[in-house]
Amino acid sequence: MFDQLTVIGVGLIGGSVARAARHFGLCQRIIGYGRSADIQNLEKAKELGVIDDYSLSLEHAVKNADCVLIATPVASLLDIFAALKPYWSQQTIYTDVGSTKGSVVKAAEQVFGTVPTNFVPAHPIAGAEQSGVEAALYDLFLNRRLIITPLENTQPSAVTQVKSLWEGCGSLVSFMDVQHHDAVLAATSHLPHLLAFALVNMLGHKDEQSEIFKYAAGGFRDFTRIASSDPAMWRDICSANKSEIIPLLQQTKAQLDALQQLLEQDDSQQILNLFAYANTARQRFLTQFEGNMSKSITFQVLPGGKLQGEARVPGDKSMSHRSIMLGSLADGVTHVKGFLEAEDALATLQAFRDMGVEIEGPVDGCLTIHGVGKHGLKAPKNDLYLGNSGTSMRLLSGLLAGQPFNSVLTGDKSLSGRPMKRVTGPLTSMGAEIKTTELGTAPLHITGKAGHLTGINYIMPMASAQVKSCLLLAGMYAEGNTSVTEPAPTRDHTERMLSGFSYPVTVEGSKVTINANGQLTASDIDVPSDISSAAFFLVGASIAPGSDLLLKHVGINPTRTGVIDILRLMGANIEVLNEREVGGEPVADLHVVYSPLKGIDIPEHLVPLAIDEFPVLFVAAACAEGQTRLSGAEELRVKESDRIQVMADGLQILGVDAQPTADGMVIQGGSIGGGVVISHGDHRIAMSFSIAGLRATAPITVLDCANVNTSFPEFKDLVKRLGLDLTCEEA
Ligand code: S3P
């Protein structure tokens, strides 16, 4: 990229850029610059091969540079710019690494009048507690964020070159304006450092300090790690960005005061609510922001075992989403029990919090939703990030189309590849304004059209509960009737829950109709266990000799029980016990005992009723005697992964004769071998191949299993307790 890179300030960050530039072949020659007091450090940098040479003369150091990287503390930038001014060249690109951008821009303005157009302010979000060139690493920036804060007059070509430099070092580059950068960093970095310094300072001055440090365990260590950072550097950063930091300190004080008061009043419920909120917020943060960088999870499954005992699998995902949506839009307070505390449902929960709804919990699956009424949502301040959850995105698109504010819906890589035209198409006919990518995928930019939607009569081309529910939610804000006719029955939780909240909705055969003349009245919800999660155990116990399992309190809504019907047709021994109705939904305990399975042609009418269970049903088919054929299931190709292709590939790796077709699969049952399969980030694929281990003849390794947390975080512990030899490895 560059012939010569000059690094001003060869410490941890400057040295690491130099190491990365060399390692990734981004320049021919690296020259360091420092003051005469830094000579030992520069010698060391040369000796370590971090730089090729150095100069104590700035003129000399920058003379032939294509790129000059300023990596000195933020407080020194005024002096550095002043020293550089006589040698500033239009042929060179200048950039920096300062943690505060407002102060850097101000320093440049002071020296040059206006910021030179070939100076590109940038900030790598990476560092270490150690400082100095000895600590420099070529991979310090790998998969780390790098923020460029160009100004209006910054040359686009200079921005492009700086972007390429950092991408070349492995960084994930994003752009922000200067003020936004400083506000974000004040909250995410500067305030936490300040709090860590303050806490250690306070405890360190106490008389019993030796006691405190002697017995300080994980919590203290984790919380205060960053107080080991360079004090002078942090003094400079905090004073450079004090205008953003001081308001945050005030808010922190208010939060601590509130906590103190709750303790004094023994208000344990509010304390629990506060902690639970923080706990979910952090969990969400880890998925959203560290998703790509987080540890990869591998399931190692040893062959054999049987499933025995009793279990209650977590709450139904579809109903959990809807409980948040309708509870938020209701008048009054809704209490939810059995809520699924997994990433997908939590994404919906967070989206409604972002739209101003107060939701307490979840604590042990219990939530209290303070409904804001049908017209009470507030504009979210940021994009609504919905992770992996198709249900959140598709249902929200309908609801948000008729709001008096604009919104943007984003998701992870898998969700960003899934078709959204199926909802934006009919919504547009209702008068909605939603922009997708050219491919018809997220992000969705929704212009709120409150008062301008008109009902339609929509005949759905595919059997999709998400599309149906999306249009019903939009219909609550449209003039006239909105009707949706489905080609085959799909899950009807939205219709049932609307009725449970006293919202008028009529169902005539395959046609559901709604209009805007209704209000939602808060109603408590008891979410049963998810039959889609129970399915892994229904199949596991059916294929593993000696199994005998009782699954308690499972939702058996007739639009969801296709998996029981299909397994029974294959010869499974499943009893439905203790049938009852809970909150408008049928529930039962399912008793499943091992029974040899045989291959079948799966009746097409059962496909939408078992749509999420096919990955594990393919495993059942692989263990059955004879051939199993599935057709009419092209929808499987657009789930969290292409479930036809991904399952066929994995089964073939395990030695199963599985032939994918356009709309299904043909599987020759027999035996399952061992091998390494990939989930392609799809939770149900990961769990299905783990279950296959019960009948495998050799160990199965399932790669890429972090996504199990989207629907069933307890899976690995539960399946182990019931009898599968599964270990979870993080790398
Ligand atoms: C769901 C509907 C189904 C299903 C998904 C959940 C819902 O999707 O696969 O897991 O909660 O409405 P489609 O509507 O795309 O079939």
XYZ file of C-alpha atoms and ligand atoms in Angstrom:
747
model
C 0.000 0.000 0.000
C 2.642 2.480 1.089
C 6.297 2.755 0.383
C 7.109 4.458 3.670
C 5.069 4.586 6.848
C 6.296 6.971 9.524
C 5.119 6.353 13.056
C 5.280 9.280 15.442
C 5.380 7.732 18.919
C 6.449 4.093 18.857
C 4.631 2.797 21.954
C 2.047 0.051 22.319
C -0.343 1.377 19.673
C 2.169 2.894 17.251
C 4.372 -0.206 17.599
C 1.419 -2.516 17.019
C 0.415 -0.666 13.841
C 4.027 -0.981 12.683
C 4.074 -4.693 13.485
C 0.714 -5.234 11.735
C 1.801 -3.197 8.689
C 4.892 -5.372 8.399
C 3.144 -8.653 9.117
C 0.354 -8.024 6.594
C 2.702 -6.497 4.007
C 1.138 -3.029 3.987
C 4.347 -1.038 3.471
C 7.969 -1.380 2.443
C 9.691 0.666 5.101
C 8.762 1.843 8.600
C 10.443 4.829 10.185
C 9.912 5.778 13.813
C 10.100 9.240 15.292
C 10.548 10.280 18.921
C 12.183 12.989 20.974
C 15.731 12.559 22.165
C 14.404 11.403 25.548
C 12.809 8.458 23.698
C 16.013 7.231 22.162
C 16.210 4.070 24.236
C 12.679 3.154 23.298
C 13.382 3.783 19.610
C 16.554 1.669 19.812
C 14.497 -1.090 21.382
C 11.852 -0.791 18.626
C 14.563 -1.125 15.989
C 16.184 -4.034 17.766
C 12.824 -5.830 17.966
C 12.298 -5.260 14.234
C 9.158 -3.173 14.865
C 10.643 -0.309 12.810
C 13.388 -0.345 10.197
C 14.973 2.839 11.461
C 14.244 5.975 13.415
C 15.103 9.615 13.439
C 15.134 12.213 16.181
C 14.556 14.876 13.539
C 10.890 15.207 12.586
C 11.788 16.754 9.233
C 13.912 13.768 8.398
C 11.443 11.200 9.719
C 8.507 12.438 7.629
C 10.409 13.500 4.522
C 9.648 10.516 2.287
C 6.580 9.243 4.084
C 3.445 8.256 2.135
C 1.613 7.954 5.390
C 2.307 9.502 8.777
C 0.640 7.902 11.769
C 0.497 10.048 14.896
C 0.401 7.670 17.867
C 1.312 9.931 20.765
C -0.963 10.727 23.741
C -3.931 12.982 22.895
C -2.600 15.824 25.050
C 0.511 16.096 22.867
C -1.316 16.597 19.567
C -1.112 20.383 19.660
C 2.692 20.216 19.910
C 2.921 17.482 17.296
C 0.807 19.412 14.761
C 2.850 22.553 15.409
C 6.089 20.626 14.895
C 4.745 18.991 11.718
C 3.393 22.190 10.188
C 6.615 23.333 8.438
C 6.977 19.921 6.745
C 3.298 19.234 6.004
C 3.072 17.754 2.506
C 0.065 17.382 0.190
C 1.587 14.140 -1.100
C 1.364 12.496 2.306
C -1.609 11.132 4.224
C -1.778 11.876 7.938
C -3.822 10.020 10.505
C -3.875 9.502 14.264
C -5.054 7.028 16.901
C -6.335 9.381 19.610
C -9.125 8.167 21.893
C -10.880 11.541 21.831
C -11.509 13.107 18.464
C -12.906 16.520 19.394
C -9.672 17.496 21.112
C -7.565 16.276 18.177
C -9.624 18.250 15.672
C -9.425 21.318 17.913
C -5.638 21.005 18.123
C -5.384 20.779 14.325
C -7.611 23.841 13.936
C -5.498 25.793 16.391
C -2.348 25.066 14.460
C -3.581 25.124 10.852
C -6.657 27.354 11.017
C -8.749 24.628 9.376
C -8.043 20.924 9.636
C -5.855 19.885 6.661
C -7.832 17.885 4.106
C -5.245 15.114 4.087
C -5.520 14.495 7.827
C -7.931 11.642 8.636
C -8.826 11.370 12.349
C -9.194 7.748 13.437
C -9.399 5.696 16.599
C -8.688 1.981 16.999
C -10.784 0.471 19.811
C -8.056 -1.791 21.032
C -5.440 -1.628 23.678
C -3.908 -3.443 26.588
C -3.033 -2.554 30.143
C 0.648 -2.839 29.290
C 2.316 0.000 27.482
C 5.532 0.456 25.553
C 6.863 -1.024 22.355
C 7.756 -4.333 24.023
C 4.034 -5.005 24.403
C 3.295 -4.254 20.713
C 1.460 -7.044 18.866
C 0.797 -7.471 15.163
C -2.701 -8.803 15.915
C -3.784 -6.158 18.408
C -6.327 -4.779 15.931
C -7.505 -8.047 14.435
C -11.331 -8.147 14.493
C -11.359 -4.987 16.594
C -13.349 -1.946 15.727
C -11.704 1.104 14.220
C -13.641 4.324 13.953
C -12.807 6.932 11.334
C -14.276 10.392 11.991
C -13.798 12.273 8.718
C -14.654 15.969 8.535
C -16.667 17.586 5.772
C -13.556 18.702 3.932
C -11.479 15.519 4.401
C -10.293 14.177 1.029
C -12.266 11.025 0.151
C -9.118 9.422 -1.302
C -7.284 9.968 1.999
C -10.202 8.402 3.891
C -10.138 5.403 1.552
C -6.394 4.900 2.089
C -6.678 5.105 5.869
C -9.616 2.683 5.754
C -7.521 0.263 3.683
C -4.599 0.595 6.087
C -6.763 -0.402 9.043
C -8.634 -3.109 7.176
C -5.214 -4.391 6.192
C -4.421 -4.625 9.926
C -7.579 -6.726 10.346
C -9.801 -4.019 11.882
C -13.544 -3.673 11.376
C -13.848 -0.097 10.162
C -16.849 2.125 10.806
C -17.519 5.846 10.387
C -18.920 8.399 12.832
C -18.905 12.120 13.227
C -16.492 13.545 15.769
C -19.015 14.516 18.418
C -20.874 11.220 18.214
C -17.596 9.351 18.569
C -16.715 11.251 21.717
C -20.164 10.709 23.226
C -20.084 6.970 22.507
C -16.546 6.523 23.808
C -17.291 8.525 26.940
C -19.950 5.951 27.831
C -18.237 2.790 26.664
C -14.653 3.452 27.620
C -13.902 6.671 29.476
C -16.560 6.341 32.196
C -15.714 2.676 32.984
C -12.015 3.590 33.297
C -12.850 6.454 35.587
C -15.052 4.233 37.764
C -12.366 1.560 37.975
C -9.736 4.117 39.010
C -12.156 5.593 41.553
C -13.082 2.250 43.114
C -9.487 1.072 43.511
C -8.557 4.486 44.833
C -11.316 4.398 47.417
C -10.639 0.849 48.560
C -6.886 1.336 48.431
C -7.068 4.185 50.911
C -9.081 2.273 53.414
C -7.262 1.059 56.524
C -7.919 -2.549 55.795
C -6.478 -2.254 52.302
C -4.208 -5.249 52.625
C -7.221 -7.330 53.643
C -9.225 -6.050 50.678
C -6.543 -6.849 48.157
C -5.667 -10.151 49.800
C -9.201 -11.468 49.561
C -10.204 -9.680 46.376
C -11.460 -12.418 44.100
C -12.811 -12.527 40.566
C -15.298 -9.677 40.808
C -12.803 -7.119 42.004
C -10.248 -8.268 39.489
C -12.665 -8.176 36.563
C -14.135 -4.838 37.496
C -10.828 -3.103 38.111
C -8.628 -4.614 35.391
C -8.630 -1.346 33.495
C -7.359 0.583 36.509
C -3.974 -0.923 35.594
C -3.918 1.239 32.453
C -1.463 4.102 31.966
C -2.463 6.868 34.462
C -1.036 9.780 32.472
C -2.735 8.653 29.291
C -6.083 8.358 31.077
C -5.681 11.703 32.785
C -5.258 13.223 29.333
C -8.187 11.337 27.798
C -10.546 12.243 30.651
C -9.720 15.913 30.543
C -9.870 16.010 26.753
C -13.403 14.589 26.791
C -14.723 16.001 30.057
C -17.732 17.672 28.487
C -19.090 14.236 27.534
C -17.902 12.471 30.689
C -19.257 14.833 33.362
C -22.969 14.365 32.503
C -22.428 10.604 32.554
C -20.790 10.819 35.964
C -23.830 12.694 37.214
C -26.116 9.977 35.895
C -23.952 7.311 37.517
C -24.173 9.103 40.854
C -27.956 9.237 40.544
C -28.033 5.515 39.794
C -25.874 4.747 42.851
C -28.066 6.955 45.028
C -31.145 5.122 43.815
C -29.523 1.791 44.595
C -28.525 2.987 48.041
C -32.085 4.052 48.723
C -33.466 0.705 47.588
C -31.073 -1.053 49.964
C -32.034 1.214 52.833
C -35.700 0.530 52.157
C -35.091 -3.224 51.755
C -36.849 -3.026 48.388
C -35.559 -6.360 47.204
C -38.018 -6.549 44.297
C -36.767 -3.302 42.742
C -33.161 -4.325 43.337
C -33.832 -7.592 41.567
C -35.488 -5.737 38.693
C -32.528 -3.420 38.363
C -30.018 -6.280 38.375
C -32.133 -8.362 35.981
C -32.346 -5.468 33.551
C -28.578 -5.028 33.649
C -28.051 -8.750 33.266
C -30.150 -8.978 30.076
C -28.702 -5.765 28.713
C -25.199 -7.198 29.065
C -26.175 -10.526 27.552
C -27.594 -8.668 24.577
C -24.518 -6.510 24.309
C -22.337 -9.605 24.147
C -24.348 -11.057 21.277
C -24.787 -7.878 19.361
C -21.381 -6.330 19.546
C -19.129 -9.273 20.149
C -21.085 -11.668 17.951
C -18.418 -11.990 15.294
C -15.577 -11.902 17.732
C -17.021 -14.064 20.462
C -15.680 -17.509 21.160
C -16.809 -20.225 18.827
C -18.654 -23.059 20.515
C -18.245 -26.694 19.541
C -20.364 -29.599 20.776
C -18.525 -32.908 21.107
C -20.944 -35.806 21.278
C -19.960 -39.354 22.173
C -22.009 -42.102 20.556
C -24.747 -43.953 22.428
C -26.747 -43.183 25.532
C -30.464 -42.992 26.114
C -32.807 -40.274 27.350
C -34.496 -40.925 30.663
C -36.317 -38.909 33.281
C -38.499 -35.852 33.370
C -37.937 -32.361 31.993
C -39.632 -29.075 31.291
C -38.104 -27.439 28.249
C -38.070 -23.612 28.032
C -40.961 -21.416 27.014
C -42.442 -21.185 23.539
C -40.480 -18.785 21.353
C -43.377 -17.663 19.148
C -45.599 -16.935 22.135
C -42.791 -15.187 24.033
C -42.318 -12.737 21.152
C -46.031 -12.070 20.940
C -46.425 -11.653 24.711
C -43.981 -8.738 24.617
C -45.568 -7.178 21.545
C -49.184 -7.336 22.684
C -48.350 -6.707 26.351
C -46.534 -3.530 25.326
C -49.435 -2.299 23.189
C -52.066 -3.113 25.808
C -53.669 -0.748 28.269
C -52.611 -1.905 31.727
C -50.034 -4.221 33.219
C -49.374 -7.683 31.790
C -47.621 -10.378 33.817
C -45.916 -13.092 31.768
C -44.861 -16.497 33.151
C -42.729 -19.038 31.301
C -41.101 -16.407 29.044
C -38.232 -17.794 26.966
C -35.026 -16.154 28.194
C -33.109 -16.726 24.979
C -31.536 -14.310 22.509
C -34.402 -14.171 19.989
C -37.139 -13.312 22.460
C -34.790 -10.973 24.321
C -34.215 -9.106 21.056
C -37.945 -8.390 20.877
C -37.953 -7.394 24.534
C -35.111 -4.950 24.002
C -36.762 -3.468 20.908
C -39.832 -2.555 22.968
C -37.696 -1.148 25.752
C -36.019 0.934 23.060
C -39.486 2.206 22.124
C -40.157 3.395 25.651
C -41.968 0.418 27.188
C -41.106 -0.347 30.788
C -40.591 -4.081 31.170
C -39.468 -5.594 34.469
C -37.508 -8.851 34.436
C -37.073 -11.431 33.150
C -36.519 -13.225 36.437
C -37.098 -16.985 36.262
C -39.204 -16.533 33.143
C -41.419 -13.875 34.751
C -41.951 -10.434 33.255
C -44.090 -7.457 34.117
C -44.940 -5.326 31.113
C -46.293 -1.841 31.699
C -48.345 -1.486 28.531
C -48.292 1.898 26.817
C -51.482 1.393 24.796
C -51.922 0.918 21.070
C -50.645 4.415 20.285
C -48.085 4.774 23.061
C -44.837 3.569 21.489
C -42.055 6.127 21.230
C -39.549 6.581 18.419
C -36.436 4.485 19.106
C -33.248 6.544 19.349
C -31.214 3.998 17.403
C -31.697 1.192 14.915
C -33.554 -1.762 16.402
C -31.129 -4.702 16.328
C -32.992 -7.996 16.172
C -30.096 -10.454 16.141
C -31.026 -13.752 14.528
C -34.765 -13.395 14.942
C -36.924 -13.530 11.818
C -40.111 -13.401 13.885
C -39.046 -10.142 15.549
C -38.180 -8.514 12.250
C -41.188 -9.606 10.238
C -43.782 -8.922 12.930
C -42.235 -5.597 13.879
C -42.175 -4.445 10.265
C -45.987 -4.671 10.220
C -46.405 -2.980 13.551
C -43.956 -0.174 12.791
C -45.347 0.563 9.327
C -48.320 2.313 10.938
C -46.546 4.244 13.688
C -46.080 8.012 13.745
C -42.270 7.646 13.699
C -39.582 6.188 11.483
C -37.496 3.162 12.392
C -34.690 0.968 11.083
C -34.578 -2.786 11.682
C -31.242 -4.614 11.504
C -30.089 -8.142 12.260
C -27.132 -10.499 12.237
C -25.602 -12.041 9.116
C -28.157 -14.840 8.844
C -31.172 -12.572 9.365
C -29.735 -10.006 6.946
C -29.794 -12.673 4.228
C -33.417 -13.752 4.723
C -36.254 -12.668 2.421
C -38.213 -9.648 3.643
C -40.137 -8.868 0.432
C -42.755 -11.371 1.588
C -43.733 -8.796 4.236
C -42.718 -5.506 2.619
C -44.639 -6.415 -0.592
C -48.133 -6.679 0.967
C -47.328 -3.903 3.462
C -46.550 -1.602 0.540
C -49.973 -2.410 -0.933
C -51.419 -1.191 2.363
C -49.619 2.125 1.893
C -46.511 1.373 3.953
C -43.133 2.791 3.008
C -40.306 0.359 3.672
C -36.918 0.281 2.004
C -34.964 -2.975 1.814
C -31.657 -3.725 0.116
C -31.752 -4.483 -3.607
C -31.948 -8.147 -2.699
C -35.080 -7.538 -0.648
C -33.276 -8.080 2.633
C -32.629 -6.144 5.867
C -31.837 -3.501 6.987
C -35.416 -2.313 6.727
C -35.878 1.461 6.698
C -39.474 2.083 7.729
C -41.173 5.439 7.283
C -44.010 5.570 9.810
C -47.326 6.099 7.984
C -49.680 6.575 10.915
C -53.196 7.265 9.633
C -52.277 6.379 6.053
C -52.492 2.597 5.925
C -55.463 0.948 4.232
C -56.604 -2.612 4.813
C -56.142 -5.210 2.088
C -57.446 -8.638 1.329
C -54.264 -10.688 0.995
C -54.028 -14.241 -0.283
C -50.685 -15.486 1.017
C -48.583 -17.281 -1.597
C -46.772 -19.296 1.099
C -47.872 -20.740 4.437
C -46.227 -18.305 6.818
C -47.354 -17.369 10.297
C -44.851 -14.527 10.318
C -46.352 -12.911 7.214
C -49.883 -13.445 8.528
C -49.008 -11.958 11.924
C -47.154 -9.038 10.356
C -50.226 -8.066 8.337
C -52.570 -8.475 11.295
C -50.397 -6.118 13.343
C -50.380 -3.603 10.467
C -54.153 -4.092 10.168
C -54.553 -2.776 13.718
C -53.492 0.616 12.333
C -55.177 0.510 8.900
C -58.410 1.979 7.647
C -60.984 -0.702 6.891
C -60.553 -4.445 7.160
C -57.306 -6.319 6.664
C -57.834 -9.976 5.745
C -55.210 -12.654 5.288
C -55.985 -16.007 3.712
C -53.451 -18.782 4.173
C -52.868 -21.657 1.745
C -52.500 -24.077 4.682
C -52.980 -23.677 8.438
C -50.043 -22.041 10.196
C -49.500 -21.303 13.878
C -52.288 -19.116 15.196
C -50.735 -17.704 18.381
C -51.238 -14.115 17.218
C -54.967 -14.620 16.660
C -55.376 -16.418 19.988
C -53.407 -13.873 21.947
C -55.236 -10.945 20.307
C -58.496 -12.497 21.456
C -56.997 -13.068 24.916
C -56.294 -9.312 25.006
C -59.923 -8.644 23.940
C -58.976 -7.350 20.496
C -61.614 -8.266 17.896
C -60.306 -10.646 15.267
C -62.438 -12.963 13.174
C -61.427 -16.306 11.768
C -63.495 -17.864 8.989
C -61.853 -21.011 7.650
C -58.455 -20.030 6.330
C -59.211 -16.291 6.436
C -58.383 -14.023 9.371
C -59.729 -10.460 9.525
C -58.850 -7.525 11.719
C -59.348 -3.758 11.723
C -58.301 -0.728 13.704
C -61.458 -0.579 15.860
C -60.115 -2.221 18.955
C -58.002 -1.789 22.033
C -55.813 -4.328 23.768
C -56.598 -4.918 27.414
C -53.734 -6.252 29.520
C -54.033 -9.948 30.274
C -51.698 -12.287 32.106
C -49.932 -14.878 29.968
C -48.652 -18.323 30.911
C -46.282 -19.424 28.144
C -46.081 -23.230 27.860
C -42.917 -25.126 26.890
C -41.950 -24.895 23.252
C -42.884 -28.005 21.286
C -40.101 -27.059 18.863
C -37.584 -27.473 21.702
C -39.360 -30.581 22.991
C -38.989 -32.045 19.472
C -35.270 -32.746 19.996
C -36.157 -34.951 22.938
C -39.153 -36.561 21.233
C -36.824 -37.665 18.448
C -33.904 -38.449 20.801
C -36.000 -40.760 22.972
C -37.626 -42.353 19.904
C -34.283 -43.322 18.333
C -32.276 -44.336 21.423
C -33.090 -47.831 22.756
C -33.942 -47.830 26.446
C -35.247 -44.253 26.457
C -38.258 -43.293 28.564
C -38.940 -39.598 28.982
C -41.674 -37.319 30.312
C -41.771 -33.770 28.894
C -43.936 -31.570 31.068
C -46.260 -28.676 30.218
C -45.662 -28.636 26.458
C -47.777 -26.418 24.195
C -49.812 -28.675 21.881
C -51.618 -26.062 19.812
C -52.914 -28.096 16.808
C -51.034 -25.776 14.419
C -47.768 -26.941 16.024
C -48.158 -30.686 16.600
C -47.076 -31.937 13.176
C -43.942 -33.386 14.750
C -45.995 -35.722 16.955
C -48.142 -36.814 14.009
C -45.117 -37.447 11.779
C -43.217 -39.367 14.453
C -46.282 -41.471 15.228
C -46.675 -42.278 11.522
C -43.066 -43.464 11.672
C -43.929 -45.749 14.581
C -42.934 -43.587 17.563
C -44.460 -44.255 20.954
C -45.664 -40.860 22.183
C -48.499 -40.456 24.682
C -50.227 -37.126 25.209
C -51.164 -36.953 28.902
C -52.954 -34.568 31.182
C -54.324 -32.353 28.389
C -55.500 -28.984 29.648
C -55.943 -25.411 28.484
C -53.723 -22.664 29.879
C -54.412 -19.054 28.905
C -56.192 -19.968 25.666
C -53.565 -22.477 24.513
C -53.743 -26.286 24.848
C -50.980 -27.835 26.965
C -50.059 -31.442 27.839
C -47.306 -33.673 29.196
C -45.679 -35.828 26.546
C -44.488 -39.325 27.423
C -42.127 -40.830 24.889
C -40.597 -44.298 24.957
C -38.100 -45.777 22.492
C -39.668 -47.543 19.563
C -38.110 -48.633 16.262
C -39.004 -46.196 13.489
C -39.817 -46.864 9.841
C -39.479 -44.569 6.836
C -42.584 -42.832 5.468
C -43.731 -40.361 2.841
C -44.438 -37.301 4.953
C -47.957 -36.018 4.179
C -47.643 -32.515 2.734
C -50.469 -31.120 4.867
C -48.297 -31.730 7.941
C -45.400 -29.634 6.617
C -46.463 -26.190 7.945
C -47.449 -27.825 11.234
C -43.927 -29.133 11.793
C -41.982 -26.476 9.873
C -39.297 -25.909 12.508
C -38.879 -29.583 13.375
C -37.575 -30.941 10.073
C -33.877 -30.779 10.936
C -34.434 -33.206 13.802
C -37.037 -35.198 11.857
C -34.339 -35.788 9.221
C -32.262 -37.361 11.998
C -35.236 -39.565 12.908
C -35.504 -40.547 9.230
C -31.800 -41.423 9.130
C -32.401 -43.873 12.026
C -35.595 -45.338 10.553
C -35.847 -48.508 8.556
C -36.474 -47.745 4.884
C -36.942 -44.560 2.963
C -38.409 -41.270 4.139
C -39.473 -38.638 1.639
C -40.297 -35.039 2.282
C -41.738 -32.704 -0.339
C -43.610 -29.401 -0.325
C -41.133 -27.935 2.157
C -39.303 -25.335 0.027
C -39.733 -22.861 2.920
C -36.950 -24.770 4.700
C -34.499 -23.196 2.280
C -35.086 -19.723 3.749
C -34.922 -20.428 7.461
C -31.967 -19.458 9.690
C -29.949 -21.510 7.182
C -30.898 -23.448 4.058
C -32.047 -26.361 6.180
C -32.436 -28.761 3.250
C -28.887 -28.275 1.987
C -27.207 -27.952 5.366
C -28.869 -31.067 6.799
C -28.240 -33.099 3.636
C -24.561 -32.087 3.668
C -24.190 -32.954 7.344
C -26.014 -36.269 7.097
C -23.852 -37.259 4.127
C -20.742 -36.486 6.185
C -22.141 -38.871 8.802
C -22.501 -41.546 6.125
C -26.263 -41.260 5.605
C -27.760 -41.482 2.132
C -29.601 -38.145 2.160
C -30.510 -36.598 -1.198
C -31.744 -33.002 -1.192
C -34.506 -32.014 -3.616
C -35.824 -28.564 -4.489
C -38.545 -28.786 -1.860
C -37.485 -31.550 0.500
C -35.255 -34.570 0.939
C -35.113 -38.304 0.357
C -33.382 -40.195 3.148
C -32.463 -43.841 3.143
C -32.574 -44.871 6.802
C -29.998 -47.165 8.335
C -27.148 -46.152 10.511
C -25.456 -42.892 11.405
C -21.688 -42.696 11.576
C -19.427 -40.097 13.157
C -17.702 -37.019 11.777
C -17.418 -33.267 11.904
C -20.479 -31.294 10.842
C -21.205 -27.568 10.739
C -24.369 -25.891 11.989
C -23.935 -22.848 9.739
C -24.959 -20.724 12.693
C -28.399 -22.371 12.810
C -29.525 -23.361 16.305
C -31.826 -26.157 15.200
C -29.148 -27.740 12.996
C -26.677 -27.716 15.911
C -29.145 -29.389 18.262
C -30.319 -31.917 15.660
C -26.821 -33.207 14.951
C -26.149 -33.421 18.687
C -29.225 -35.639 19.076
C -27.940 -37.822 16.210
C -25.125 -38.827 18.589
C -27.574 -41.051 20.484
C -27.596 -43.463 17.551
C -24.216 -42.717 15.988
C -21.519 -45.349 15.749
C -18.689 -42.856 16.328
C -18.255 -39.402 17.911
C -19.887 -36.407 16.245
C -18.348 -32.944 16.424
C -20.768 -30.089 15.751
C -19.059 -26.805 14.924
C -20.507 -23.328 15.321
C -23.031 -23.913 18.098
C -23.178 -20.478 19.762
C -26.515 -19.938 18.032
C -28.195 -22.500 20.273
C -28.554 -19.547 22.642
C -31.089 -17.971 20.303
C -33.781 -20.449 21.329
C -32.536 -22.942 23.911
C -29.593 -21.842 26.083
C -30.185 -24.738 28.520
C -30.012 -27.393 25.774
C -26.527 -28.672 26.481
C -27.070 -29.044 30.223
C -30.504 -30.587 29.862
C -29.549 -33.106 27.198
C -26.587 -34.173 29.333
C -28.730 -34.592 32.409
C -31.166 -36.743 30.438
C -28.462 -39.039 29.096
C -26.471 -37.761 26.086
C -22.702 -37.547 26.469
C -22.189 -34.006 25.175
C -19.374 -31.658 26.055
C -19.235 -28.051 25.076
C -15.904 -26.531 24.072
C -15.217 -22.838 23.686
C -12.302 -21.631 21.602
C -42.826 -18.375 13.391
C -43.271 -18.776 12.161
C -42.526 -19.701 11.301
C -41.440 -20.437 12.072
C -40.648 -19.520 12.955
C -41.563 -18.854 13.972
C -43.655 -17.431 14.161
O -41.890 -18.959 10.275
O -40.569 -21.100 11.188
O -39.653 -20.228 13.652
O -43.400 -17.262 15.366
O -44.581 -16.854 13.583
P -42.614 -18.681 8.851
O -43.712 -17.735 9.098
O -41.536 -18.083 7.997
O -43.060 -20.007 8.383
